[in-house]
């Protein structure tokens, strides 16, 4: 049975709220920090991006019966999460890493500004994420900050695995570890953190988030093979050209797609006891692998 929840309007409305919040977070440095850095952080944070991680935070909090209003702890965590994710994209695009000139349909930060500024934008966004989260008046930001820090660290470790994989072939188990850390960690932390904001145990939800994180990365690897640069807003076909080990390259496209579907089905089964208030989370979970960009 298909879920009747309309995911596109939900994403449009959460994105609008998240973008207003991100604007306020970065503008809080206006007049304090050098204007060029504030402008570059704002350029990185706004003007594109699907905002899937903040949407997962909010949908997971809602699914567990929590408050997702604009001044809530969940929104604070969602904004911190998007700052961390954006920092990782800015650094990943640098010439020393993936050397990309296009991101979210626009020139990357080091192209629009310069490399030193892009390094500082990433560093600044990371600090801003924790400063914003830890300024919460509600109890509990410390635990969420720990969750965010642990998973941001896993992401960095995953990035190192990815770099090392350019020089040697990986087996399936190693590819899965790479995917779990580089990509899965932040998605899992989004779902676990959202649940925590509602008073649920983050550890109970994290494994479901990891399944969805893996499914998301498989979908991303398939899109890299099948979608075009204009649709993706980033250069398509780069992973295959670089000979990167991905699940589609190891198993073939069909088997990889089937794996993503199986992971989604397992996650949806785990979420089913949450009932109707998890409709947005379930629809988002499906969207992670059905998306076209
Ligand atoms: C440089 C510390 C450091 C980490 C980099 C996120 C990352 C780790 C690298 C980006 C390259 C990549 C393909 C990562 C896998 C995760 C992923 C698909 C990120 C893109 O996420 P989306 O599609 O992006 O949610 P938007 O732009 O929509 O926010």
mmCIF file of C-alpha atoms and ligand atoms in Angstrom:
data_model
loop_
_atom_site.group_PDB
_atom_site.id
_atom_site.type_symbol
_atom_site.label_atom_id
_atom_site.label_comp_id
_atom_site.label_asym_id
_atom_site.label_seq_id
_atom_site.Cartn_x
_atom_site.Cartn_y
_atom_site.Cartn_z
ATOM 1 C CA UNK A 1 0.000 0.000 0.000
ATOM 2 C CA UNK A 2 1.450 3.386 -0.936
ATOM 3 C CA UNK A 3 1.783 6.152 1.634
ATOM 4 C CA UNK A 4 -0.604 9.015 0.699
ATOM 5 C CA UNK A 5 1.593 11.607 2.445
ATOM 6 C CA UNK A 6 2.545 14.478 0.066
ATOM 7 C CA UNK A 7 6.291 14.748 0.532
ATOM 8 C CA UNK A 8 7.023 17.618 -1.897
ATOM 9 C CA UNK A 9 4.877 20.236 -0.068
ATOM 10 C CA UNK A 10 6.255 18.959 3.253
ATOM 11 C CA UNK A 11 9.826 19.448 2.016
ATOM 12 C CA UNK A 12 9.015 22.898 0.601
ATOM 13 C CA UNK A 13 7.576 24.031 3.900
ATOM 14 C CA UNK A 14 10.386 22.600 6.089
ATOM 15 C CA UNK A 15 13.017 24.024 3.684
ATOM 16 C CA UNK A 16 11.500 27.493 3.958
ATOM 17 C CA UNK A 17 11.604 27.314 7.761
ATOM 18 C CA UNK A 18 15.125 25.893 7.782
ATOM 19 C CA UNK A 19 16.386 28.564 5.376
ATOM 20 C CA UNK A 20 14.920 31.336 7.546
ATOM 21 C CA UNK A 21 16.675 29.766 10.538
ATOM 22 C CA UNK A 22 20.001 29.388 8.716
ATOM 23 C CA UNK A 23 19.818 33.024 7.621
ATOM 24 C CA UNK A 24 19.351 34.114 11.238
ATOM 25 C CA UNK A 25 22.216 31.885 12.439
ATOM 26 C CA UNK A 26 24.722 33.229 9.905
ATOM 27 C CA UNK A 27 23.522 36.822 10.165
ATOM 28 C CA UNK A 28 24.173 36.652 13.927
ATOM 29 C CA UNK A 29 27.863 37.040 12.965
ATOM 30 C CA UNK A 30 27.239 40.155 10.811
ATOM 31 C CA UNK A 31 29.158 43.112 12.217
ATOM 32 C CA UNK A 32 31.209 40.774 14.437
ATOM 33 C CA UNK A 33 33.062 38.666 11.846
ATOM 34 C CA UNK A 34 34.719 39.986 8.655
ATOM 35 C CA UNK A 35 31.970 40.637 6.083
ATOM 36 C CA UNK A 36 33.648 38.432 3.438
ATOM 37 C CA UNK A 37 33.514 35.393 5.728
ATOM 38 C CA UNK A 38 29.861 36.038 6.645
ATOM 39 C CA UNK A 39 29.013 36.470 2.949
ATOM 40 C CA UNK A 40 30.812 33.238 2.043
ATOM 41 C CA UNK A 41 29.156 31.256 4.868
ATOM 42 C CA UNK A 42 25.788 32.602 3.747
ATOM 43 C CA UNK A 43 26.568 31.695 0.122
ATOM 44 C CA UNK A 44 27.399 28.139 1.233
ATOM 45 C CA UNK A 45 24.324 27.729 3.437
ATOM 46 C CA UNK A 46 21.660 29.293 1.220
ATOM 47 C CA UNK A 47 20.638 29.126 -2.413
ATOM 48 C CA UNK A 48 20.098 25.397 -2.930
ATOM 49 C CA UNK A 49 20.258 22.088 -1.133
ATOM 50 C CA UNK A 50 17.470 19.625 -0.533
ATOM 51 C CA UNK A 51 17.510 20.098 3.285
ATOM 52 C CA UNK A 52 16.923 16.374 3.766
ATOM 53 C CA UNK A 53 18.799 16.099 7.063
ATOM 54 C CA UNK A 54 16.865 18.911 8.800
ATOM 55 C CA UNK A 55 13.632 17.439 7.411
ATOM 56 C CA UNK A 56 14.612 14.054 8.882
ATOM 57 C CA UNK A 57 15.288 15.662 12.277
ATOM 58 C CA UNK A 58 11.892 17.364 12.313
ATOM 59 C CA UNK A 59 9.970 14.387 10.927
ATOM 60 C CA UNK A 60 11.610 12.024 13.416
ATOM 61 C CA UNK A 61 10.864 14.361 16.322
ATOM 62 C CA UNK A 62 7.245 14.606 15.172
ATOM 63 C CA UNK A 63 7.058 10.822 14.737
ATOM 64 C CA UNK A 64 8.099 10.426 18.382
ATOM 65 C CA UNK A 65 5.565 12.987 19.601
ATOM 66 C CA UNK A 66 7.894 15.971 20.100
ATOM 67 C CA UNK A 67 7.711 19.732 19.502
ATOM 68 C CA UNK A 68 8.927 20.821 16.052
ATOM 69 C CA UNK A 69 7.944 24.485 16.229
ATOM 70 C CA UNK A 70 10.454 27.107 15.044
ATOM 71 C CA UNK A 71 12.043 27.890 18.420
ATOM 72 C CA UNK A 72 12.147 24.179 19.440
ATOM 73 C CA UNK A 73 15.250 22.171 20.336
ATOM 74 C CA UNK A 74 14.510 20.004 17.286
ATOM 75 C CA UNK A 75 14.745 23.023 14.964
ATOM 76 C CA UNK A 76 17.978 24.084 16.682
ATOM 77 C CA UNK A 77 19.424 20.601 16.132
ATOM 78 C CA UNK A 78 18.152 20.598 12.517
ATOM 79 C CA UNK A 79 19.977 23.877 11.800
ATOM 80 C CA UNK A 80 23.169 22.646 13.483
ATOM 81 C CA UNK A 81 22.985 19.462 11.394
ATOM 82 C CA UNK A 82 22.636 21.424 8.139
ATOM 83 C CA UNK A 83 25.625 23.615 9.115
ATOM 84 C CA UNK A 84 27.764 20.485 9.622
ATOM 85 C CA UNK A 85 26.560 18.950 6.351
ATOM 86 C CA UNK A 86 27.259 22.192 4.467
ATOM 87 C CA UNK A 87 30.764 22.446 5.931
ATOM 88 C CA UNK A 88 31.475 18.913 4.681
ATOM 89 C CA UNK A 89 30.330 19.800 1.151
ATOM 90 C CA UNK A 90 32.450 22.980 1.064
ATOM 91 C CA UNK A 91 35.566 21.089 2.152
ATOM 92 C CA UNK A 92 34.814 18.091 -0.086
ATOM 93 C CA UNK A 93 34.669 20.401 -3.123
ATOM 94 C CA UNK A 94 38.143 21.892 -2.495
ATOM 95 C CA UNK A 95 40.899 21.189 -5.043
ATOM 96 C CA UNK A 96 42.726 19.111 -2.392
ATOM 97 C CA UNK A 97 39.713 16.783 -2.198
ATOM 98 C CA UNK A 98 37.166 16.284 -5.013
ATOM 99 C CA UNK A 99 38.050 19.491 -6.852
ATOM 100 C CA UNK A 100 34.510 20.389 -7.914
ATOM 101 C CA UNK A 101 33.413 23.651 -9.496
ATOM 102 C CA UNK A 102 29.653 23.088 -9.241
ATOM 103 C CA UNK A 103 27.511 22.462 -6.152
ATOM 104 C CA UNK A 104 23.790 22.967 -5.660
ATOM 105 C CA UNK A 105 23.674 24.376 -9.202
ATOM 106 C CA UNK A 106 26.160 27.179 -8.483
ATOM 107 C CA UNK A 107 29.937 27.689 -8.447
ATOM 108 C CA UNK A 108 31.485 26.048 -5.377
ATOM 109 C CA UNK A 109 32.599 28.293 -2.506
ATOM 110 C CA UNK A 110 36.313 28.230 -3.394
ATOM 111 C CA UNK A 111 35.432 29.223 -6.985
ATOM 112 C CA UNK A 112 33.005 32.001 -6.003
ATOM 113 C CA UNK A 113 35.382 33.241 -3.261
ATOM 114 C CA UNK A 114 38.824 31.613 -2.848
ATOM 115 C CA UNK A 115 40.350 28.494 -1.301
ATOM 116 C CA UNK A 116 41.430 30.036 1.995
ATOM 117 C CA UNK A 117 37.948 31.455 2.498
ATOM 118 C CA UNK A 118 36.385 28.065 1.687
ATOM 119 C CA UNK A 119 38.553 26.353 4.324
ATOM 120 C CA UNK A 120 37.483 28.971 6.876
ATOM 121 C CA UNK A 121 33.818 28.706 5.840
ATOM 122 C CA UNK A 122 33.911 24.979 6.659
ATOM 123 C CA UNK A 123 35.718 25.566 9.947
ATOM 124 C CA UNK A 124 33.387 28.433 10.840
ATOM 125 C CA UNK A 125 30.209 26.495 10.030
ATOM 126 C CA UNK A 126 31.352 23.638 12.227
ATOM 127 C CA UNK A 127 31.871 25.931 15.214
ATOM 128 C CA UNK A 128 28.673 27.836 14.464
ATOM 129 C CA UNK A 129 26.728 24.539 14.497
ATOM 130 C CA UNK A 130 27.835 23.686 18.028
ATOM 131 C CA UNK A 131 27.558 27.276 19.297
ATOM 132 C CA UNK A 132 23.968 27.457 18.048
ATOM 133 C CA UNK A 133 22.999 24.057 19.444
ATOM 134 C CA UNK A 134 24.589 24.622 22.847
ATOM 135 C CA UNK A 135 22.861 28.025 23.196
ATOM 136 C CA UNK A 136 19.499 26.209 23.549
ATOM 137 C CA UNK A 137 17.481 27.345 26.569
ATOM 138 C CA UNK A 138 15.847 23.879 26.733
ATOM 139 C CA UNK A 139 17.544 21.068 28.675
ATOM 140 C CA UNK A 140 19.406 18.442 26.641
ATOM 141 C CA UNK A 141 21.591 20.202 24.070
ATOM 142 C CA UNK A 142 24.751 18.612 25.543
ATOM 143 C CA UNK A 143 23.605 15.120 24.663
ATOM 144 C CA UNK A 144 22.639 16.256 21.156
ATOM 145 C CA UNK A 145 25.993 18.014 20.725
ATOM 146 C CA UNK A 146 27.726 14.760 21.640
ATOM 147 C CA UNK A 147 25.632 12.882 19.063
ATOM 148 C CA UNK A 148 26.470 15.485 16.434
ATOM 149 C CA UNK A 149 30.187 15.507 17.284
ATOM 150 C CA UNK A 150 30.458 11.706 17.274
ATOM 151 C CA UNK A 151 28.813 11.447 13.885
ATOM 152 C CA UNK A 152 30.618 14.412 12.328
ATOM 153 C CA UNK A 153 33.818 12.603 13.354
ATOM 154 C CA UNK A 154 32.603 9.365 11.728
ATOM 155 C CA UNK A 155 31.918 11.391 8.563
ATOM 156 C CA UNK A 156 35.507 12.699 8.521
ATOM 157 C CA UNK A 157 36.784 9.145 9.032
ATOM 158 C CA UNK A 158 34.584 8.025 6.147
ATOM 159 C CA UNK A 159 36.025 10.760 3.951
ATOM 160 C CA UNK A 160 39.534 9.489 4.715
ATOM 161 C CA UNK A 161 38.409 5.955 3.759
ATOM 162 C CA UNK A 162 37.048 7.379 0.515
ATOM 163 C CA UNK A 163 40.349 9.101 -0.291
ATOM 164 C CA UNK A 164 42.327 5.948 0.450
ATOM 165 C CA UNK A 165 39.937 3.910 -1.727
ATOM 166 C CA UNK A 166 41.114 5.850 -4.780
ATOM 167 C CA UNK A 167 44.378 3.908 -4.610
ATOM 168 C CA UNK A 168 43.164 0.378 -3.917
ATOM 169 C CA UNK A 169 40.083 -1.697 -4.719
ATOM 170 C CA UNK A 170 37.598 -2.226 -1.883
ATOM 171 C CA UNK A 171 35.481 -5.279 -1.165
ATOM 172 C CA UNK A 172 31.779 -5.077 -0.335
ATOM 173 C CA UNK A 173 32.288 -5.005 3.451
ATOM 174 C CA UNK A 174 34.751 -2.111 3.140
ATOM 175 C CA UNK A 175 32.447 -0.202 0.804
ATOM 176 C CA UNK A 176 29.608 -0.615 3.314
ATOM 177 C CA UNK A 177 31.814 0.693 6.144
ATOM 178 C CA UNK A 178 32.792 3.655 3.978
ATOM 179 C CA UNK A 179 29.138 4.404 3.202
ATOM 180 C CA UNK A 180 28.022 3.997 6.819
ATOM 181 C CA UNK A 181 30.614 6.481 8.015
ATOM 182 C CA UNK A 182 30.902 9.063 5.212
ATOM 183 C CA UNK A 183 27.171 9.360 4.541
ATOM 184 C CA UNK A 184 25.173 7.157 6.908
ATOM 185 C CA UNK A 185 26.415 8.712 10.135
ATOM 186 C CA UNK A 186 24.874 12.168 9.603
ATOM 187 C CA UNK A 187 21.581 10.748 8.324
ATOM 188 C CA UNK A 188 21.372 8.332 11.250
ATOM 189 C CA UNK A 189 22.213 11.143 13.683
ATOM 190 C CA UNK A 190 19.455 13.275 12.127
ATOM 191 C CA UNK A 191 16.830 10.624 12.827
ATOM 192 C CA UNK A 192 18.263 9.660 16.221
ATOM 193 C CA UNK A 193 18.628 13.314 17.287
ATOM 194 C CA UNK A 194 15.073 14.127 16.212
ATOM 195 C CA UNK A 195 13.823 11.238 18.336
ATOM 196 C CA UNK A 196 15.959 12.424 21.273
ATOM 197 C CA UNK A 197 14.408 15.907 21.036
ATOM 198 C CA UNK A 198 11.058 14.180 21.622
ATOM 199 C CA UNK A 199 12.427 12.391 24.703
ATOM 200 C CA UNK A 200 12.960 9.000 23.007
ATOM 201 C CA UNK A 201 16.218 7.023 23.195
ATOM 202 C CA UNK A 202 18.524 8.043 20.334
ATOM 203 C CA UNK A 203 20.312 4.686 20.411
ATOM 204 C CA UNK A 204 17.101 2.790 19.653
ATOM 205 C CA UNK A 205 16.486 4.760 16.444
ATOM 206 C CA UNK A 206 20.069 5.153 15.196
ATOM 207 C CA UNK A 207 20.251 1.716 13.481
ATOM 208 C CA UNK A 208 17.085 2.508 11.484
ATOM 209 C CA UNK A 209 18.727 5.770 10.414
ATOM 210 C CA UNK A 210 21.835 3.879 9.315
ATOM 211 C CA UNK A 211 19.758 1.635 7.054
ATOM 212 C CA UNK A 212 18.236 4.738 5.478
ATOM 213 C CA UNK A 213 21.676 6.355 5.235
ATOM 214 C CA UNK A 214 22.973 3.365 3.278
ATOM 215 C CA UNK A 215 19.907 3.366 1.037
ATOM 216 C CA UNK A 216 20.397 7.123 0.459
ATOM 217 C CA UNK A 217 24.028 6.606 -0.590
ATOM 218 C CA UNK A 218 23.119 3.767 -2.960
ATOM 219 C CA UNK A 219 20.511 6.080 -4.533
ATOM 220 C CA UNK A 220 23.180 8.795 -4.783
ATOM 221 C CA UNK A 221 25.588 6.430 -6.532
ATOM 222 C CA UNK A 222 22.839 5.362 -8.953
ATOM 223 C CA UNK A 223 21.984 9.000 -9.690
ATOM 224 C CA UNK A 224 25.674 9.697 -10.354
ATOM 225 C CA UNK A 225 25.449 7.035 -13.082
ATOM 226 C CA UNK A 226 22.049 7.879 -14.539
ATOM 227 C CA UNK A 227 21.165 11.581 -13.962
ATOM 228 C CA UNK A 228 22.614 14.621 -15.703
ATOM 229 C CA UNK A 229 24.663 17.473 -14.254
ATOM 230 C CA UNK A 230 21.882 20.065 -14.742
ATOM 231 C CA UNK A 231 19.386 17.974 -12.748
ATOM 232 C CA UNK A 232 21.839 17.110 -9.971
ATOM 233 C CA UNK A 233 23.322 20.604 -9.637
ATOM 234 C CA UNK A 234 26.726 18.904 -9.294
ATOM 235 C CA UNK A 235 28.923 17.124 -11.829
ATOM 236 C CA UNK A 236 27.422 13.734 -12.748
ATOM 237 C CA UNK A 237 29.479 10.653 -13.583
ATOM 238 C CA UNK A 238 32.482 11.651 -11.478
ATOM 239 C CA UNK A 239 32.615 8.541 -9.313
ATOM 240 C CA UNK A 240 32.579 6.170 -12.256
ATOM 241 C CA UNK A 241 35.207 8.291 -14.038
ATOM 242 C CA UNK A 242 37.419 8.166 -10.919
ATOM 243 C CA UNK A 243 36.898 4.375 -10.688
ATOM 244 C CA UNK A 244 35.451 4.728 -7.178
ATOM 245 C CA UNK A 245 34.168 1.606 -5.483
ATOM 246 C CA UNK A 246 30.426 1.984 -4.982
ATOM 247 C CA UNK A 247 27.725 -0.607 -4.420
ATOM 248 C CA UNK A 248 26.417 -0.212 -8.017
ATOM 249 C CA UNK A 249 29.952 -0.683 -9.368
ATOM 250 C CA UNK A 250 30.436 -3.824 -7.229
ATOM 251 C CA UNK A 251 26.997 -5.441 -7.554
ATOM 252 C CA UNK A 252 25.581 -3.891 -10.725
ATOM 253 C CA UNK A 253 22.806 -1.303 -10.932
ATOM 254 C CA UNK A 254 19.884 -3.688 -10.548
ATOM 255 C CA UNK A 255 21.224 -5.479 -7.487
ATOM 256 C CA UNK A 256 22.206 -2.170 -5.885
ATOM 257 C CA UNK A 257 18.700 -0.794 -6.441
ATOM 258 C CA UNK A 258 17.230 -3.970 -4.922
ATOM 259 C CA UNK A 259 19.537 -3.545 -1.896
ATOM 260 C CA UNK A 260 18.317 0.042 -1.405
ATOM 261 C CA UNK A 261 14.689 -1.149 -1.596
ATOM 262 C CA UNK A 262 15.401 -3.922 0.935
ATOM 263 C CA UNK A 263 17.041 -1.458 3.353
ATOM 264 C CA UNK A 264 14.059 0.884 2.987
ATOM 265 C CA UNK A 265 11.620 -1.967 3.654
ATOM 266 C CA UNK A 266 13.525 -2.958 6.823
ATOM 267 C CA UNK A 267 13.519 0.662 8.023
ATOM 268 C CA UNK A 268 9.793 1.066 7.311
ATOM 269 C CA UNK A 269 9.029 -2.108 9.255
ATOM 270 C CA UNK A 270 11.007 -0.773 12.211
ATOM 271 C CA UNK A 271 9.109 2.543 12.031
ATOM 272 C CA UNK A 272 5.640 1.012 11.718
ATOM 273 C CA UNK A 273 4.890 0.892 15.501
ATOM 274 C CA UNK A 274 5.076 4.712 15.525
ATOM 275 C CA UNK A 275 1.712 4.856 13.749
ATOM 276 C CA UNK A 276 0.142 7.767 11.826
ATOM 277 C CA UNK A 277 2.278 10.545 13.332
ATOM 278 C CA UNK A 278 5.287 8.980 11.514
ATOM 279 C CA UNK A 279 3.669 9.518 8.096
ATOM 280 C CA UNK A 280 6.116 12.306 7.155
ATOM 281 C CA UNK A 281 9.119 10.261 8.300
ATOM 282 C CA UNK A 282 7.976 7.229 6.307
ATOM 283 C CA UNK A 283 7.375 9.337 3.201
ATOM 284 C CA UNK A 284 10.776 10.992 3.620
ATOM 285 C CA UNK A 285 12.409 7.589 3.965
ATOM 286 C CA UNK A 286 10.940 6.546 0.612
ATOM 287 C CA UNK A 287 11.894 9.889 -0.926
ATOM 288 C CA UNK A 288 15.557 9.300 0.048
ATOM 289 C CA UNK A 289 15.745 6.547 -2.560
ATOM 290 C CA UNK A 290 13.074 7.685 -5.059
ATOM 291 C CA UNK A 291 14.443 11.205 -5.495
ATOM 292 C CA UNK A 292 15.560 12.396 -8.935
ATOM 293 C CA UNK A 293 18.356 14.669 -7.660
HETATM 294 C C1 LIG B 1 35.208 16.915 3.763
HETATM 295 C C2 LIG B 1 34.965 16.347 6.212
HETATM 296 C C3 LIG B 1 34.547 16.148 4.839
HETATM 297 C C4 LIG B 1 33.577 15.260 4.584
HETATM 298 C C5 LIG B 1 33.002 15.091 3.273
HETATM 299 C C6 LIG B 1 29.636 14.835 2.654
HETATM 300 C C7 LIG B 1 30.989 14.435 2.232
HETATM 301 C C8 LIG B 1 31.958 14.043 3.278
HETATM 302 C C9 LIG B 1 31.339 14.513 0.944
HETATM 303 C C10 LIG B 1 30.452 14.988 -0.141
HETATM 304 C C11 LIG B 1 30.460 14.048 -1.284
HETATM 305 C C12 LIG B 1 29.473 12.976 -1.137
HETATM 306 C C13 LIG B 1 28.950 12.351 -2.381
HETATM 307 C C14 LIG B 1 29.089 12.569 0.038
HETATM 308 C C15 LIG B 1 28.108 11.562 0.292
HETATM 309 C C16 LIG B 1 26.970 12.194 0.991
HETATM 310 C C17 LIG B 1 26.183 12.974 0.054
HETATM 311 C C18 LIG B 1 25.477 12.295 -1.032
HETATM 312 C C19 LIG B 1 26.123 14.278 0.203
HETATM 313 C C20 LIG B 1 25.229 15.157 -0.570
HETATM 314 O O1 LIG B 1 24.044 15.260 0.191
HETATM 315 P P1 LIG B 1 22.699 15.850 -0.388
HETATM 316 O O2 LIG B 1 22.357 15.151 -1.668
HETATM 317 O O3 LIG B 1 23.142 17.341 -0.741
HETATM 318 O O4 LIG B 1 21.681 15.826 0.679
HETATM 319 P P2 LIG B 1 22.325 18.714 -0.701
HETATM 320 O O5 LIG B 1 23.135 19.644 -1.552
HETATM 321 O O6 LIG B 1 20.962 18.486 -1.251
HETATM 322 O O7 LIG B 1 22.306 19.157 0.727
#
